[in-house]
PDB file of C-alpha atoms in Angstrom:
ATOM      1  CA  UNK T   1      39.623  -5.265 -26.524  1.00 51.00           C
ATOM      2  CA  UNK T   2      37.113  -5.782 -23.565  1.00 60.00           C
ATOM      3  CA  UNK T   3      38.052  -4.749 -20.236  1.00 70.00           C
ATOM      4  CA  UNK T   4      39.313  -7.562 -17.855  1.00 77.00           C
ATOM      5  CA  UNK T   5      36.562  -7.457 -15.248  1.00 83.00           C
ATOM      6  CA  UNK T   6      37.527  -8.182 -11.153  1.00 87.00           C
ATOM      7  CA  UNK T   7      35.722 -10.596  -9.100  1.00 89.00           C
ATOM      8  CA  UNK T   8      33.387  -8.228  -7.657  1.00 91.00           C
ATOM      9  CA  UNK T   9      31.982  -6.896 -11.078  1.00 93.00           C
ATOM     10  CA  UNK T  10      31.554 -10.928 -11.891  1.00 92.00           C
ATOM     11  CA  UNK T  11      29.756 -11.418  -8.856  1.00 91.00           C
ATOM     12  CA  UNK T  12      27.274  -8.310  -9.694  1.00 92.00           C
ATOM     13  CA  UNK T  13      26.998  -9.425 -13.589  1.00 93.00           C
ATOM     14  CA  UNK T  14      26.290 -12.897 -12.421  1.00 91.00           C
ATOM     15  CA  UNK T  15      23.595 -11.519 -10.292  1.00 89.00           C
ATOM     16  CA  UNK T  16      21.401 -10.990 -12.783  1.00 89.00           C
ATOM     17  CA  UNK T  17      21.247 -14.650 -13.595  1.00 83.00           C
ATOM     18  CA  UNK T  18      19.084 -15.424 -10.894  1.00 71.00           C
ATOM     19  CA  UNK T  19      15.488 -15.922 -11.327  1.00 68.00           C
ATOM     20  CA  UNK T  20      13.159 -12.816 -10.593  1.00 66.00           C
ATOM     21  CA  UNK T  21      16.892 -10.663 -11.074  1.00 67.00           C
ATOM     22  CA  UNK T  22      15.599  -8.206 -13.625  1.00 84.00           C
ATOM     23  CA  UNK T  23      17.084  -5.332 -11.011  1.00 90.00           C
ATOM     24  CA  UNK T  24      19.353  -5.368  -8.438  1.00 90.00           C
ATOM     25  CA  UNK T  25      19.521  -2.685  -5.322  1.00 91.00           C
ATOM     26  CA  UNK T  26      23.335  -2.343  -4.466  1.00 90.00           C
ATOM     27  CA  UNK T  27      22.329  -2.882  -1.071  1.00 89.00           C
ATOM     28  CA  UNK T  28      22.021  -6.245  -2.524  1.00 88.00           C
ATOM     29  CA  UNK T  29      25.667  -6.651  -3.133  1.00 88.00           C
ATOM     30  CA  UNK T  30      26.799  -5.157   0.316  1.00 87.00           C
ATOM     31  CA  UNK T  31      27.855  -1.639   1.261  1.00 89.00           C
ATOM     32  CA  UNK T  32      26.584   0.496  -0.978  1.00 88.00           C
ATOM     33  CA  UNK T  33      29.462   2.929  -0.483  1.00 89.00           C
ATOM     34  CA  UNK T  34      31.372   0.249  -1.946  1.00 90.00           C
ATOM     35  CA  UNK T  35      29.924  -1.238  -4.641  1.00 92.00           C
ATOM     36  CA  UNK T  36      28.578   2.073  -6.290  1.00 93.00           C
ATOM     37  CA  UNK T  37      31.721   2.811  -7.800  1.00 94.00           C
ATOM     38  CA  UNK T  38      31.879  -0.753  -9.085  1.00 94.00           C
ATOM     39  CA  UNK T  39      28.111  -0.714 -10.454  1.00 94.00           C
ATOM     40  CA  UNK T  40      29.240   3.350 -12.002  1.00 94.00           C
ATOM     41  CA  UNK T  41      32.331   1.574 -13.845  1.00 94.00           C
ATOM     42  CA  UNK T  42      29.865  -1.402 -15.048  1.00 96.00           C
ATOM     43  CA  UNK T  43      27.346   1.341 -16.395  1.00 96.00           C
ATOM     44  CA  UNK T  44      30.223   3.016 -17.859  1.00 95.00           C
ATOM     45  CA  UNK T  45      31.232   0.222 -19.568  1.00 94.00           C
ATOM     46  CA  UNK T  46      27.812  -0.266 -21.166  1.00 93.00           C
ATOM     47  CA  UNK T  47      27.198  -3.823 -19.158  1.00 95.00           C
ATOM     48  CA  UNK T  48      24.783  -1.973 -16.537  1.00 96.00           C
ATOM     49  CA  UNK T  49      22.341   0.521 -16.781  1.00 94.00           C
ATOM     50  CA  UNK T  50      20.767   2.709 -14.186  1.00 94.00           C
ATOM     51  CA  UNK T  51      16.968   2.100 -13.356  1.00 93.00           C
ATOM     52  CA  UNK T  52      13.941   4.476 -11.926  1.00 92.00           C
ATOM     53  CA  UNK T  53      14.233   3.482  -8.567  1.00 91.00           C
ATOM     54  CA  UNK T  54      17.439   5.086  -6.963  1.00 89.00           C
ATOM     55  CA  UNK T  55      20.418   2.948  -6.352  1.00 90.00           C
ATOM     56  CA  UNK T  56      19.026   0.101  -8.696  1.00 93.00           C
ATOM     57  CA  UNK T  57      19.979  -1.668 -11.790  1.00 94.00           C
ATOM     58  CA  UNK T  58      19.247  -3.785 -14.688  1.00 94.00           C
ATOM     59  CA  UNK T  59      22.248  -5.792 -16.591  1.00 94.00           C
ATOM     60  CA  UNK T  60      22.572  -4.726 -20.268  1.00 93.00           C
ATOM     61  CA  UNK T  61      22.642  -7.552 -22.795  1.00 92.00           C
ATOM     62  CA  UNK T  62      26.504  -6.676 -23.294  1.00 93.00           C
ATOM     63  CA  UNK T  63      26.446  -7.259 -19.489  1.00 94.00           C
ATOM     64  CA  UNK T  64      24.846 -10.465 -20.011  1.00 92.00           C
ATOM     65  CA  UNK T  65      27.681 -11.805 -22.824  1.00 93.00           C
ATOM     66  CA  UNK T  66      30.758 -10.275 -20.883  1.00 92.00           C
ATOM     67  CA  UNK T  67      29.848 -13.159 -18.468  1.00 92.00           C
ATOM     68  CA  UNK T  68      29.444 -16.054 -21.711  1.00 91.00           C
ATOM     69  CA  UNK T  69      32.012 -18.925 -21.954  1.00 89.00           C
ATOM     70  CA  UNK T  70      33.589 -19.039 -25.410  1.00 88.00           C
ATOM     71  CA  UNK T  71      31.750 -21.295 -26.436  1.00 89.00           C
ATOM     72  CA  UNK T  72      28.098 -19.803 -25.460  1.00 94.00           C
ATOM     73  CA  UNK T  73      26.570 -19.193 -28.526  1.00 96.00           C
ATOM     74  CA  UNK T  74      23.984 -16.410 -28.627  1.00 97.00           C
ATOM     75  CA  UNK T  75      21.359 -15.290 -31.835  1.00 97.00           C
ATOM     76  CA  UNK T  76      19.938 -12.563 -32.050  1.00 97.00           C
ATOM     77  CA  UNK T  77      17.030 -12.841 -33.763  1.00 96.00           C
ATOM     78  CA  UNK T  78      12.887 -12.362 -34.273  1.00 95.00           C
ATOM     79  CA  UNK T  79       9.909 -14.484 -35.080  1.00 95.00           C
ATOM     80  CA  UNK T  80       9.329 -14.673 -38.737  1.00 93.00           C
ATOM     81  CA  UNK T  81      12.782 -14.231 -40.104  1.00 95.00           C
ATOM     82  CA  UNK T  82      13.453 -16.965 -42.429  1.00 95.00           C
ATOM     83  CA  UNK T  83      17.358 -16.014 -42.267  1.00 96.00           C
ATOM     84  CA  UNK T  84      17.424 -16.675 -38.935  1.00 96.00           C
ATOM     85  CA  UNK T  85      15.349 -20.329 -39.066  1.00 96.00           C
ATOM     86  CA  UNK T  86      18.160 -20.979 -41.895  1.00 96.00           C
ATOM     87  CA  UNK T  87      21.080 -19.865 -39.440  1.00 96.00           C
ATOM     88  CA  UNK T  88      19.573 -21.963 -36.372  1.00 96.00           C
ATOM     89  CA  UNK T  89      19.292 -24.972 -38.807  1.00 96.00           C
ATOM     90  CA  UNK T  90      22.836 -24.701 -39.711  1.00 96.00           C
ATOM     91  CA  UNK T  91      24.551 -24.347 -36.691  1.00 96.00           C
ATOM     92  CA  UNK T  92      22.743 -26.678 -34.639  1.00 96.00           C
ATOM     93  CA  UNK T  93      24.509 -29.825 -35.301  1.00 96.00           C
ATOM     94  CA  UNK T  94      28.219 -28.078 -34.974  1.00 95.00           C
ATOM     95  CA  UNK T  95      26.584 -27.314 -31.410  1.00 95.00           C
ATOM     96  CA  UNK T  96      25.555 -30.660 -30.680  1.00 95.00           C
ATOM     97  CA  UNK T  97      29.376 -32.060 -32.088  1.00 93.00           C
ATOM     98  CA  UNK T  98      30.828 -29.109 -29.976  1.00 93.00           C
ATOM     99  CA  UNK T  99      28.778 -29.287 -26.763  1.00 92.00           C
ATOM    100  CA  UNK T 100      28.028 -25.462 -27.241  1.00 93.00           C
ATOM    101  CA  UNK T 101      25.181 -23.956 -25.620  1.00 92.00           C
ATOM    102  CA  UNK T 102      22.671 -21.772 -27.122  1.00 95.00           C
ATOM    103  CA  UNK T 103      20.767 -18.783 -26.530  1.00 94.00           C
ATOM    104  CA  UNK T 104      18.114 -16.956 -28.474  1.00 95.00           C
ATOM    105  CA  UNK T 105      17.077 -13.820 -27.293  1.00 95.00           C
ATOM    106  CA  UNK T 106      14.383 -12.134 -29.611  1.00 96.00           C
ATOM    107  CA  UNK T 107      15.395  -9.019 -30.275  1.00 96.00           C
ATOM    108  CA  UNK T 108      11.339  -7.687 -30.681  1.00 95.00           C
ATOM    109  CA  UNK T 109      11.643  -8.050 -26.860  1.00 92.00           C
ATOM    110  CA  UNK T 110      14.048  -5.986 -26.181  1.00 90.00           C
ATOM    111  CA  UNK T 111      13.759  -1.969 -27.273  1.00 92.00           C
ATOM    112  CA  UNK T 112      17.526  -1.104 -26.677  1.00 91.00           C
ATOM    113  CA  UNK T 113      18.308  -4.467 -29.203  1.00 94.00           C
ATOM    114  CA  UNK T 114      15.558  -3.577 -31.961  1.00 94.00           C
ATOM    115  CA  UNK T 115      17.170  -0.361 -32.268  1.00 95.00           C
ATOM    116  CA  UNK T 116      20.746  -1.875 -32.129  1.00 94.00           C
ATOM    117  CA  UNK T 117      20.077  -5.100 -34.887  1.00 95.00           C
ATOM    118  CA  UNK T 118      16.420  -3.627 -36.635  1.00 92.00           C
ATOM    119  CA  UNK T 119      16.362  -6.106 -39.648  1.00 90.00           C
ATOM    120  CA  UNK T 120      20.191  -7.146 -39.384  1.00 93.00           C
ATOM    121  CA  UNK T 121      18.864 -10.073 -37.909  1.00 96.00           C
ATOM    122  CA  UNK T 122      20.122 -13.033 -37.231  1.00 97.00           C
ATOM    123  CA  UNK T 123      23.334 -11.918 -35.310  1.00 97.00           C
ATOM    124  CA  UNK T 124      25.497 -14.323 -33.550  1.00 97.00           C
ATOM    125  CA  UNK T 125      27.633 -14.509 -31.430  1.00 96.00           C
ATOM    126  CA  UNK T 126      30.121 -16.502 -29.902  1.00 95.00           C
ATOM    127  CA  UNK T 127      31.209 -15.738 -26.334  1.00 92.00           C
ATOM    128  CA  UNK T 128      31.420 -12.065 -26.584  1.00 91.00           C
ATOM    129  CA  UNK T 129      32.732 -11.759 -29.919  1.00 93.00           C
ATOM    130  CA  UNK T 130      30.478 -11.822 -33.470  1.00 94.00           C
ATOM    131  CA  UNK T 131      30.672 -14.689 -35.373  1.00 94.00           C
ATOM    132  CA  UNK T 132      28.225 -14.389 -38.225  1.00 95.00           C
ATOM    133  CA  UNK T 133      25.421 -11.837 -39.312  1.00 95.00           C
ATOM    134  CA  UNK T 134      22.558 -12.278 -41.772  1.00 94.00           C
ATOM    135  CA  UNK T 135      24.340 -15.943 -43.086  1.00 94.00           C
ATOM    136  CA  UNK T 136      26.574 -18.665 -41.642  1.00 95.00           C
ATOM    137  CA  UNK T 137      29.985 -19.496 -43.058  1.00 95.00           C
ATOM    138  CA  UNK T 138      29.661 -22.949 -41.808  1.00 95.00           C
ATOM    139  CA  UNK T 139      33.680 -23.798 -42.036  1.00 95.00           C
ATOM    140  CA  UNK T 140      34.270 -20.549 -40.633  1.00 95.00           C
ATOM    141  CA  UNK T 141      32.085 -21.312 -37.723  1.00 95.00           C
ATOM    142  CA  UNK T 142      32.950 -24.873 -37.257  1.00 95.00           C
ATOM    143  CA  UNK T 143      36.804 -23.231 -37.007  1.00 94.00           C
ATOM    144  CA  UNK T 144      35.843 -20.631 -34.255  1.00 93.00           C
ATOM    145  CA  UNK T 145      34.245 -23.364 -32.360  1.00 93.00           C
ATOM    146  CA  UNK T 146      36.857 -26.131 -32.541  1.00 91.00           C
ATOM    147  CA  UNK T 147      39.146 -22.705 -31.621  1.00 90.00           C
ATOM    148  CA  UNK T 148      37.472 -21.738 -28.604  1.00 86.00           C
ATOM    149  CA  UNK T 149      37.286 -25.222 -27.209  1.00 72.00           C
ATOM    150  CA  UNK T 150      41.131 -25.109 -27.167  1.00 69.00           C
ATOM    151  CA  UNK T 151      41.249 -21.847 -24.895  1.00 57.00           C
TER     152      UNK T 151
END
């Protein structure tokens, strides 16, 4: 079970969204005095991570789906992966019938996600919680949509 997050830890996650928001100073935020022990408890948590510079940092991609409605759908996936074309294919009209909005982050991109997914690919995700790997159950994932449009 995730931990429920405050509004404060939101409004740092959020952040990130931002263009150009790659890192954040927690000067940024306010009083550094009191937002370090927020940002320490979000790096804890795996949804931040600490950068070079002191007193900066970067939103995880855990970070990033703590902050996805249920029905954000995210793929993880990587050029050339002909499971992955075959997953996006399936799903796409259910997202269109479901108004669900999509995100595909290449994990090739990303060092801390090849190392996590490496040829498990595609992986997706609904909200924050998995909803497929490698193939689609395309009942199962028309069911987890039409249930997370009733939450």
């Amino acid at each position: 079970m995730n931990p429920v997050m405050d509004s404060l830890e939101q409004k740092i996650l959020a952040a990130f969204d931002g263009p150009g928001a790659r890192a954040r100073a927690l000067s940024d935020f306010g009083d550094p005095a009191i937002i370090r022990p927020v940002a320490l408890r979000l790096v804890e948590r795996g949804w931040l991570r600490a950068t070079e510079s002191p007193d900066t940092y970067a939103r995880t991609e855990d970070g990033r789906l703590q902050l996805a409605a249920s029905r954000d759908v995210t793929i993880y996936s990587r050029p050339g992966c002909h499971l992955c074309e075959e997953a996006k294919q399936q799903i796409a009209p259910l997202l269109k019938e479901f108004g669900a909005r999509l995100t595909e982050i290449n994990i090739d991109e990303d060092p801390e996600l090849r190392a996590r997914y490496g040829y498990d690919v595609p992986v997706i995700f609904l909200g924050a919680r998995k909803a497929a790997k490698h193939r689609v159950d395309i009942a199962q994932f028309r069911r987890q949509l039409r249930d997370a449009s009733v939450k």
